[in-house]
XYZ file of C-alpha atoms in Angstrom:
247
model
C 18.219 -13.032 17.467
C 15.514 -11.052 19.208
C 11.914 -11.895 18.559
C 10.073 -8.950 17.019
C 7.777 -8.814 20.063
C 10.790 -8.141 22.306
C 11.787 -5.003 20.420
C 10.900 -1.545 21.673
C 10.746 0.579 18.538
C 9.845 3.656 20.571
C 13.244 3.336 22.281
C 15.451 2.349 19.336
C 15.237 5.718 17.605
C 16.393 7.636 20.692
C 19.906 9.089 20.773
C 22.468 7.135 22.799
C 25.806 7.955 24.407
C 27.580 6.141 21.571
C 25.619 7.260 18.547
C 23.195 9.969 17.487
C 20.212 8.593 15.573
C 19.683 11.346 12.983
C 22.169 13.960 11.824
C 21.590 17.007 9.642
C 23.588 15.122 7.016
C 20.868 12.431 7.009
C 18.278 14.994 5.930
C 20.617 16.404 3.295
C 21.180 12.897 1.949
C 17.420 12.378 1.527
C 17.303 15.379 -0.836
C 19.932 13.791 -3.060
C 18.029 10.493 -2.927
C 14.957 12.308 -4.230
C 16.987 13.721 -7.106
C 18.219 10.202 -7.883
C 14.803 8.528 -7.763
C 12.370 11.156 -9.123
C 12.449 9.853 -12.711
C 10.926 6.578 -11.452
C 8.120 8.061 -9.314
C 4.527 7.125 -10.131
C 1.119 6.359 -8.645
C 0.438 5.540 -5.000
C 3.335 5.686 -2.560
C 4.075 3.593 0.510
C 6.802 4.665 2.936
C 7.964 1.914 5.287
C 9.432 3.524 8.382
C 9.102 7.292 8.654
C 11.195 8.468 11.626
C 9.665 11.914 12.376
C 8.129 12.478 8.959
C 10.684 14.734 7.287
C 10.994 12.492 4.236
C 7.219 11.940 4.293
C 6.806 15.686 3.780
C 9.084 15.504 0.760
C 7.137 12.570 -0.690
C 3.916 14.572 -0.363
C 5.403 17.105 -2.778
C 5.546 14.364 -5.438
C 2.628 12.040 -4.625
C -1.060 12.733 -4.029
C -1.541 9.432 -2.207
C 0.999 8.560 0.511
C 0.620 5.790 3.091
C 3.139 5.388 5.912
C 3.733 2.063 7.668
C 5.539 2.543 10.984
C 6.011 0.305 14.022
C 6.696 3.104 16.523
C 3.580 4.853 17.842
C 5.712 7.723 19.157
C 7.221 8.368 15.734
C 3.797 8.320 14.106
C 2.656 11.079 16.443
C 5.713 13.167 15.509
C 5.240 12.480 11.803
C 1.560 13.406 11.903
C 2.484 16.808 13.350
C 5.069 17.334 10.625
C 2.772 16.355 7.750
C -0.431 18.081 8.821
C -2.595 15.008 8.362
C -1.928 14.780 4.621
C -0.612 11.193 4.769
C -2.323 8.011 5.939
C -0.517 6.283 8.820
C -0.639 2.604 9.732
C 0.873 1.690 13.122
C 2.015 -1.894 12.750
C 5.079 -4.102 12.647
C 5.837 -4.827 9.005
C 5.322 -8.552 9.570
C 1.737 -8.000 10.767
C 0.628 -5.169 8.487
C -2.688 -5.251 6.630
C -2.634 -2.725 3.806
C -5.271 -1.545 1.387
C -4.475 -2.478 -2.206
C -1.149 -2.189 -4.020
C 1.378 0.596 -4.427
C 3.332 1.867 -7.418
C 6.246 3.361 -5.449
C 7.405 1.730 -2.211
C 10.206 3.249 -0.142
C 12.258 1.103 2.252
C 15.055 3.523 3.024
C 17.689 2.960 5.717
C 15.330 0.398 7.247
C 16.273 -3.044 5.892
C 19.279 -3.117 8.224
C 16.850 -2.930 11.184
C 14.791 -5.979 10.217
C 14.926 -9.330 11.998
C 13.596 -11.227 8.976
C 14.412 -9.264 5.781
C 13.358 -12.032 3.377
C 9.893 -12.253 4.909
C 9.416 -8.489 4.694
C 10.678 -8.308 1.106
C 8.148 -10.974 0.149
C 5.418 -8.952 1.871
C 6.511 -5.972 -0.211
C 6.244 -8.071 -3.357
C 2.540 -8.595 -2.553
C 2.023 -4.875 -1.918
C 3.832 -3.810 -5.104
C 1.741 -3.162 -8.214
C 2.653 -5.116 -11.394
C 4.632 -2.172 -12.791
C 5.652 -0.730 -9.415
C 9.122 0.017 -8.052
C 10.622 -0.680 -4.637
C 13.259 1.898 -3.734
C 15.489 -0.127 -1.405
C 18.215 1.964 0.224
C 20.713 1.055 2.966
C 23.759 2.680 4.559
C 26.857 1.473 2.745
C 29.429 -0.653 4.586
C 32.000 0.439 2.001
C 31.388 4.186 2.202
C 34.750 5.946 2.024
C 34.297 7.402 5.512
C 33.604 3.957 6.980
C 36.637 2.409 5.256
C 38.733 5.191 6.779
C 37.260 4.379 10.207
C 38.321 0.746 9.746
C 41.891 1.836 8.938
C 41.822 4.039 12.055
C 40.820 1.065 14.183
C 37.427 2.551 15.087
C 35.479 -0.248 13.386
C 36.658 -3.876 13.255
C 35.714 -4.468 9.603
C 33.426 -2.698 7.089
C 30.310 -4.836 7.550
C 30.545 -4.931 11.362
C 27.548 -3.742 13.374
C 28.947 -1.307 15.906
C 27.605 -1.075 19.454
C 25.961 2.269 18.674
C 24.277 0.812 15.599
C 23.110 -2.215 17.585
C 21.525 0.042 20.209
C 19.579 1.715 17.399
C 18.258 -1.626 16.189
C 20.666 -2.428 13.363
C 20.907 -6.139 12.601
C 23.220 -5.983 9.578
C 25.531 -3.644 7.664
C 25.278 -4.124 3.906
C 27.641 -3.717 1.012
C 26.241 -4.096 -2.508
C 27.018 -7.807 -2.692
C 25.253 -8.558 0.593
C 22.303 -6.377 -0.398
C 21.847 -8.252 -3.664
C 22.101 -11.579 -1.843
C 19.349 -10.438 0.512
C 17.004 -9.467 -2.319
C 17.775 -12.615 -4.299
C 16.468 -14.683 -1.382
C 13.074 -13.078 -1.965
C 10.623 -13.072 -4.867
C 11.464 -9.502 -5.904
C 13.435 -8.837 -9.078
C 16.380 -6.420 -9.216
C 15.915 -3.837 -11.978
C 18.641 -1.307 -11.194
C 21.360 -0.349 -8.716
C 23.573 2.532 -7.677
C 25.007 4.702 -4.934
C 24.041 8.119 -3.583
C 26.629 10.709 -2.512
C 30.357 10.002 -2.325
C 31.085 10.227 1.401
C 34.574 11.305 2.545
C 33.488 12.236 6.108
C 31.421 10.679 8.873
C 27.940 12.076 9.547
C 29.017 14.054 12.611
C 31.949 15.522 10.678
C 29.645 16.651 7.868
C 27.350 18.267 10.448
C 30.255 20.272 11.857
C 31.649 21.224 8.447
C 28.269 22.331 7.095
C 28.102 24.897 9.901
C 31.316 26.535 8.672
C 32.501 28.011 5.393
C 34.830 25.056 4.800
C 32.339 23.302 2.537
C 29.376 24.752 0.668
C 26.514 23.602 -1.545
C 28.770 23.291 -4.587
C 31.056 20.900 -2.669
C 28.055 18.810 -1.589
C 26.725 18.741 -5.150
C 30.187 17.636 -6.273
C 30.076 14.710 -3.830
C 26.681 13.714 -5.207
C 27.935 13.817 -8.800
C 31.138 11.950 -7.908
C 29.011 9.225 -6.346
C 27.710 8.338 -9.799
C 31.291 7.445 -10.770
C 32.093 5.628 -7.519
C 28.833 4.083 -6.226
C 30.693 1.553 -4.061
C 32.129 4.421 -1.956
C 28.841 6.279 -1.462
C 27.020 7.035 1.782
C 24.092 4.881 0.684
C 23.599 2.150 -1.882
C 20.313 1.229 -3.507
C 18.469 -1.316 -5.569
C 15.409 -0.656 -7.685
C 13.232 -3.741 -7.469
C 10.203 -4.875 -9.419
C 7.463 -7.360 -8.688
C 8.417 -10.998 -9.052
C 6.386 -14.148 -9.582
C 6.223 -17.112 -7.265
């Protein structure tokens, strides 16, 4: 496994021949995540990994105090432009970060799968989390309906495989709910809740194409979000709500 010092985070987010890094569907999905998580929002917020700051902007609509921890200096520059200086940015690898105080809402969204040492980072988060705080831990789902279809088509070897395109973008693991819980249970954090966001019948690139036609509309997308509550194991993303644990 690569040492963290060998990784080039400024390169990992770039598009590749095999895989686009961010689709329009990704931004749409973040809106549904906000709807899912808003009832639990409180206090100071910490976003771990920001890409170009689109979700940071959304967090600033709900929190007065937002800190962003990001390892890519290039992405921080993009995010600063998008947020108009309203958030505090810390450019550091998660393993080395020195943060000021504790946070009531910590967001680690579509980032755990990039980490070389998830247990170590989750234990860092436990220190940064306030006594009544919540970690919103979200990962792409290995058992999303679209991914299971891709396995049946022979495009992916098995659901939890890391594809070559994902590897080029820094993915180290592909989680289903069982694997995600195992990961958290290795740490000090305590699992308080779980679920899935957005039933996903199509791949990201297919959603992007369909959303530019009249084949699907907002009501269809809302229906997929609502259906995801009935079938969380088939959703685009799965999540755990985690609280502070004791050593």
